[in-house]
């Protein structure tokens, strides 16, 4: 099983934390060798829908910060990064892209005030083997009303119905309004061609 498969196979946040800590030093090298596209598509979605002067910005499940690198080059500032793995946070810290980095897992309470962030992004995190769909509760809470929430969602055979049901429910209940969705694309076309994602852009309504 690949390291990516091992990470998705983690049964608990503690297990995922252990696997990502062990993988942190080679994570970016291995995924980029597999043609990893998600960080760049996520960054493009932010650039298209979030003003450059919007602050602060939350990168939830930030890993080593790949998705913030292009945004930083475009002039975006004011990033807070959150991840369950201290090893991945160390990688992100070394890049100097974030104003603050916080160790916490998605799926439980987050250490932020209601409506703190102008925009929130989460790439490759609210997905089977990582964070549960209920993690959106806190991401909506900490994003200000009228702010932007951008997330990736798997659309392939590895997805679980609860995740797609959840995003339909958040829309139906008025938590957010989806304003854009990319076509489904191969996320890691060389290394894991079976993994397909779309990036969803939503306006937070509560």
mmCIF file of C-alpha atoms in Angstrom:
data_model
loop_
_atom_site.group_PDB
_atom_site.id
_atom_site.type_symbol
_atom_site.label_atom_id
_atom_site.label_comp_id
_atom_site.label_asym_id
_atom_site.label_seq_id
_atom_site.Cartn_x
_atom_site.Cartn_y
_atom_site.Cartn_z
ATOM 1 C CA UNK A 1 0.000 0.000 0.000
ATOM 2 C CA UNK A 2 1.274 3.497 -0.843
ATOM 3 C CA UNK A 3 1.752 6.123 1.852
ATOM 4 C CA UNK A 4 -1.336 7.886 0.517
ATOM 5 C CA UNK A 5 -3.324 4.689 0.862
ATOM 6 C CA UNK A 6 -2.002 4.203 4.392
ATOM 7 C CA UNK A 7 -3.068 7.729 5.310
ATOM 8 C CA UNK A 8 -6.581 7.195 3.946
ATOM 9 C CA UNK A 9 -6.710 3.875 5.797
ATOM 10 C CA UNK A 10 -6.142 5.530 9.182
ATOM 11 C CA UNK A 11 -9.027 4.624 11.493
ATOM 12 C CA UNK A 12 -8.606 7.425 14.045
ATOM 13 C CA UNK A 13 -7.183 10.973 14.174
ATOM 14 C CA UNK A 14 -4.344 9.633 16.301
ATOM 15 C CA UNK A 15 -3.459 7.065 13.631
ATOM 16 C CA UNK A 16 -3.612 9.712 10.896
ATOM 17 C CA UNK A 17 -1.404 12.000 12.955
ATOM 18 C CA UNK A 18 1.198 9.257 13.340
ATOM 19 C CA UNK A 19 1.177 8.441 9.619
ATOM 20 C CA UNK A 20 1.493 12.079 8.528
ATOM 21 C CA UNK A 21 4.271 12.739 11.032
ATOM 22 C CA UNK A 22 6.215 9.833 9.536
ATOM 23 C CA UNK A 23 5.501 11.070 6.011
ATOM 24 C CA UNK A 24 6.094 14.794 6.531
ATOM 25 C CA UNK A 25 9.661 15.002 5.210
ATOM 26 C CA UNK A 26 8.849 13.326 1.876
ATOM 27 C CA UNK A 27 5.121 14.096 1.494
ATOM 28 C CA UNK A 28 5.453 16.902 -1.031
ATOM 29 C CA UNK A 29 8.156 15.175 -3.073
ATOM 30 C CA UNK A 30 6.130 11.981 -3.401
ATOM 31 C CA UNK A 31 2.799 13.622 -4.198
ATOM 32 C CA UNK A 32 4.270 16.055 -6.690
ATOM 33 C CA UNK A 33 6.037 13.175 -8.430
ATOM 34 C CA UNK A 34 2.556 11.678 -8.815
ATOM 35 C CA UNK A 35 1.271 14.816 -10.502
ATOM 36 C CA UNK A 36 -0.595 16.251 -7.508
ATOM 37 C CA UNK A 37 -2.926 18.998 -8.806
ATOM 38 C CA UNK A 38 -5.189 19.855 -5.901
ATOM 39 C CA UNK A 39 -3.121 22.644 -4.250
ATOM 40 C CA UNK A 40 -2.847 24.634 -7.479
ATOM 41 C CA UNK A 41 -6.542 24.275 -8.333
ATOM 42 C CA UNK A 42 -7.436 25.256 -4.778
ATOM 43 C CA UNK A 43 -5.205 28.328 -5.017
ATOM 44 C CA UNK A 44 -6.769 29.275 -8.366
ATOM 45 C CA UNK A 45 -10.242 29.054 -6.803
ATOM 46 C CA UNK A 46 -9.163 31.334 -3.965
ATOM 47 C CA UNK A 47 -7.638 33.839 -6.389
ATOM 48 C CA UNK A 48 -10.850 33.860 -8.455
ATOM 49 C CA UNK A 49 -13.257 34.349 -5.539
ATOM 50 C CA UNK A 50 -11.435 35.955 -2.593
ATOM 51 C CA UNK A 51 -10.153 39.550 -2.769
ATOM 52 C CA UNK A 52 -6.419 39.877 -2.288
ATOM 53 C CA UNK A 53 -6.889 42.180 0.685
ATOM 54 C CA UNK A 54 -9.300 39.821 2.515
ATOM 55 C CA UNK A 55 -7.935 38.893 5.959
ATOM 56 C CA UNK A 56 -7.542 36.736 7.913
ATOM 57 C CA UNK A 57 -7.597 33.497 5.923
ATOM 58 C CA UNK A 58 -7.805 29.975 7.348
ATOM 59 C CA UNK A 59 -6.072 27.017 5.719
ATOM 60 C CA UNK A 60 -7.695 24.087 7.537
ATOM 61 C CA UNK A 61 -5.690 20.890 7.168
ATOM 62 C CA UNK A 62 -2.806 22.934 5.801
ATOM 63 C CA UNK A 63 -0.174 20.202 5.651
ATOM 64 C CA UNK A 64 3.091 21.737 4.504
ATOM 65 C CA UNK A 65 1.380 24.696 2.862
ATOM 66 C CA UNK A 66 1.493 23.800 -0.825
ATOM 67 C CA UNK A 67 -1.772 25.607 -1.576
ATOM 68 C CA UNK A 68 -0.591 28.812 0.126
ATOM 69 C CA UNK A 69 2.692 29.014 -1.792
ATOM 70 C CA UNK A 70 1.105 30.305 -5.045
ATOM 71 C CA UNK A 71 -1.287 32.555 -3.124
ATOM 72 C CA UNK A 72 1.612 34.135 -1.242
ATOM 73 C CA UNK A 73 3.340 34.832 -4.559
ATOM 74 C CA UNK A 74 0.145 36.570 -5.725
ATOM 75 C CA UNK A 75 0.189 38.886 -2.719
ATOM 76 C CA UNK A 76 -2.220 37.167 -0.311
ATOM 77 C CA UNK A 77 -1.315 37.514 3.352
ATOM 78 C CA UNK A 78 -2.825 36.875 6.787
ATOM 79 C CA UNK A 79 -2.898 33.069 6.767
ATOM 80 C CA UNK A 80 -3.600 30.856 9.744
ATOM 81 C CA UNK A 81 -2.721 27.211 9.199
ATOM 82 C CA UNK A 82 -4.250 24.331 11.131
ATOM 83 C CA UNK A 83 -3.233 20.683 10.946
ATOM 84 C CA UNK A 84 -3.301 17.615 13.188
ATOM 85 C CA UNK A 85 0.324 16.699 12.408
ATOM 86 C CA UNK A 86 3.174 18.580 14.117
ATOM 87 C CA UNK A 87 5.535 17.162 11.513
ATOM 88 C CA UNK A 88 3.552 18.714 8.680
ATOM 89 C CA UNK A 89 3.286 21.976 10.617
ATOM 90 C CA UNK A 90 7.073 22.030 10.922
ATOM 91 C CA UNK A 91 7.308 21.839 7.119
ATOM 92 C CA UNK A 92 4.826 24.702 6.791
ATOM 93 C CA UNK A 93 6.644 26.739 9.437
ATOM 94 C CA UNK A 94 9.877 26.483 7.496
ATOM 95 C CA UNK A 95 8.294 28.246 4.515
ATOM 96 C CA UNK A 96 7.359 31.383 6.449
ATOM 97 C CA UNK A 97 3.921 31.671 4.806
ATOM 98 C CA UNK A 98 1.637 31.682 7.840
ATOM 99 C CA UNK A 99 1.049 34.246 10.567
ATOM 100 C CA UNK A 100 0.198 31.410 12.955
ATOM 101 C CA UNK A 101 0.155 27.622 12.888
ATOM 102 C CA UNK A 102 -2.068 25.598 15.193
ATOM 103 C CA UNK A 103 -2.089 21.884 15.914
ATOM 104 C CA UNK A 104 -5.692 20.627 15.916
ATOM 105 C CA UNK A 105 -7.782 18.012 14.137
ATOM 106 C CA UNK A 106 -10.820 18.788 12.029
ATOM 107 C CA UNK A 107 -14.015 17.217 13.303
ATOM 108 C CA UNK A 108 -13.992 18.727 16.777
ATOM 109 C CA UNK A 109 -14.151 22.260 18.205
ATOM 110 C CA UNK A 110 -11.680 24.723 16.693
ATOM 111 C CA UNK A 111 -9.887 27.343 18.832
ATOM 112 C CA UNK A 112 -11.261 30.354 16.961
ATOM 113 C CA UNK A 113 -14.002 32.886 17.606
ATOM 114 C CA UNK A 114 -17.186 32.791 15.570
ATOM 115 C CA UNK A 115 -16.807 34.604 12.262
ATOM 116 C CA UNK A 116 -13.096 35.222 12.659
ATOM 117 C CA UNK A 117 -12.048 34.453 9.074
ATOM 118 C CA UNK A 118 -12.865 36.300 5.856
ATOM 119 C CA UNK A 119 -12.325 33.077 3.935
ATOM 120 C CA UNK A 120 -11.557 29.450 4.724
ATOM 121 C CA UNK A 121 -10.090 26.773 2.510
ATOM 122 C CA UNK A 122 -9.617 23.081 3.128
ATOM 123 C CA UNK A 123 -7.927 20.873 0.542
ATOM 124 C CA UNK A 124 -7.979 17.073 0.680
ATOM 125 C CA UNK A 125 -9.056 16.918 4.309
ATOM 126 C CA UNK A 126 -12.822 16.434 4.700
ATOM 127 C CA UNK A 127 -12.776 13.015 3.137
ATOM 128 C CA UNK A 128 -12.930 9.338 4.168
ATOM 129 C CA UNK A 129 -9.946 8.386 6.291
ATOM 130 C CA UNK A 130 -9.371 11.979 7.336
ATOM 131 C CA UNK A 131 -12.000 14.359 8.736
ATOM 132 C CA UNK A 132 -15.729 13.563 9.013
ATOM 133 C CA UNK A 133 -18.356 15.604 7.134
ATOM 134 C CA UNK A 134 -19.404 17.168 10.432
ATOM 135 C CA UNK A 135 -16.123 19.096 10.319
ATOM 136 C CA UNK A 136 -17.943 21.616 8.151
ATOM 137 C CA UNK A 137 -19.911 22.753 11.221
ATOM 138 C CA UNK A 138 -16.865 24.436 12.696
ATOM 139 C CA UNK A 139 -15.538 25.740 9.381
ATOM 140 C CA UNK A 140 -18.851 27.480 8.770
ATOM 141 C CA UNK A 141 -18.878 28.821 12.342
ATOM 142 C CA UNK A 142 -15.435 30.407 12.139
ATOM 143 C CA UNK A 143 -16.005 31.931 8.675
ATOM 144 C CA UNK A 144 -17.816 35.259 8.731
ATOM 145 C CA UNK A 145 -21.247 35.665 7.201
ATOM 146 C CA UNK A 146 -20.776 36.575 3.562
ATOM 147 C CA UNK A 147 -17.289 35.071 3.619
ATOM 148 C CA UNK A 148 -16.039 32.350 1.308
ATOM 149 C CA UNK A 149 -15.550 28.672 2.127
ATOM 150 C CA UNK A 150 -13.628 26.680 -0.475
ATOM 151 C CA UNK A 151 -13.256 22.939 -0.091
ATOM 152 C CA UNK A 152 -12.336 19.887 -2.114
ATOM 153 C CA UNK A 153 -14.616 16.865 -2.254
ATOM 154 C CA UNK A 154 -13.950 13.427 -3.669
ATOM 155 C CA UNK A 155 -16.205 12.342 -6.502
ATOM 156 C CA UNK A 156 -15.055 8.773 -7.125
ATOM 157 C CA UNK A 157 -15.622 5.207 -5.982
ATOM 158 C CA UNK A 158 -13.645 5.860 -2.779
ATOM 159 C CA UNK A 159 -16.159 8.437 -1.591
ATOM 160 C CA UNK A 160 -18.739 7.649 1.087
ATOM 161 C CA UNK A 161 -22.367 8.776 0.620
ATOM 162 C CA UNK A 162 -22.398 10.609 3.958
ATOM 163 C CA UNK A 163 -20.044 13.271 2.595
ATOM 164 C CA UNK A 164 -22.100 14.105 -0.476
ATOM 165 C CA UNK A 165 -25.275 13.959 1.602
ATOM 166 C CA UNK A 166 -23.747 16.427 4.054
ATOM 167 C CA UNK A 167 -22.855 19.059 1.475
ATOM 168 C CA UNK A 168 -26.376 18.833 0.032
ATOM 169 C CA UNK A 169 -27.782 19.271 3.545
ATOM 170 C CA UNK A 170 -25.666 22.332 4.335
ATOM 171 C CA UNK A 171 -26.928 23.941 1.134
ATOM 172 C CA UNK A 172 -30.558 22.970 1.782
ATOM 173 C CA UNK A 173 -30.440 24.254 5.370
ATOM 174 C CA UNK A 174 -29.015 27.607 4.301
ATOM 175 C CA UNK A 175 -25.567 27.341 5.856
ATOM 176 C CA UNK A 176 -23.975 28.243 2.536
ATOM 177 C CA UNK A 177 -24.704 28.927 -1.114
ATOM 178 C CA UNK A 178 -22.506 27.231 -3.675
ATOM 179 C CA UNK A 179 -21.343 29.800 -6.201
ATOM 180 C CA UNK A 180 -18.904 27.720 -8.235
ATOM 181 C CA UNK A 181 -17.784 24.131 -8.633
ATOM 182 C CA UNK A 182 -14.961 22.901 -10.823
ATOM 183 C CA UNK A 183 -15.463 19.901 -13.065
ATOM 184 C CA UNK A 184 -14.315 16.641 -11.505
ATOM 185 C CA UNK A 185 -10.605 16.132 -12.167
ATOM 186 C CA UNK A 186 -7.868 13.555 -11.568
ATOM 187 C CA UNK A 187 -6.242 14.712 -8.352
ATOM 188 C CA UNK A 188 -3.007 12.686 -8.606
ATOM 189 C CA UNK A 189 -3.120 11.438 -12.203
ATOM 190 C CA UNK A 190 0.189 9.563 -12.198
ATOM 191 C CA UNK A 191 0.401 8.296 -8.641
ATOM 192 C CA UNK A 192 -3.270 7.582 -7.870
ATOM 193 C CA UNK A 193 -5.393 7.955 -11.013
ATOM 194 C CA UNK A 194 -8.455 6.551 -9.261
ATOM 195 C CA UNK A 195 -8.724 9.615 -6.983
ATOM 196 C CA UNK A 196 -11.060 12.279 -8.397
ATOM 197 C CA UNK A 197 -12.008 15.584 -6.803
ATOM 198 C CA UNK A 198 -13.919 18.763 -7.459
ATOM 199 C CA UNK A 199 -13.286 22.071 -5.743
ATOM 200 C CA UNK A 200 -16.419 23.759 -4.387
ATOM 201 C CA UNK A 201 -16.704 27.488 -3.682
ATOM 202 C CA UNK A 202 -19.448 28.611 -1.281
ATOM 203 C CA UNK A 203 -20.664 31.840 0.269
ATOM 204 C CA UNK A 204 -21.325 31.385 3.987
ATOM 205 C CA UNK A 205 -24.855 32.558 4.864
ATOM 206 C CA UNK A 206 -25.028 32.185 8.665
#
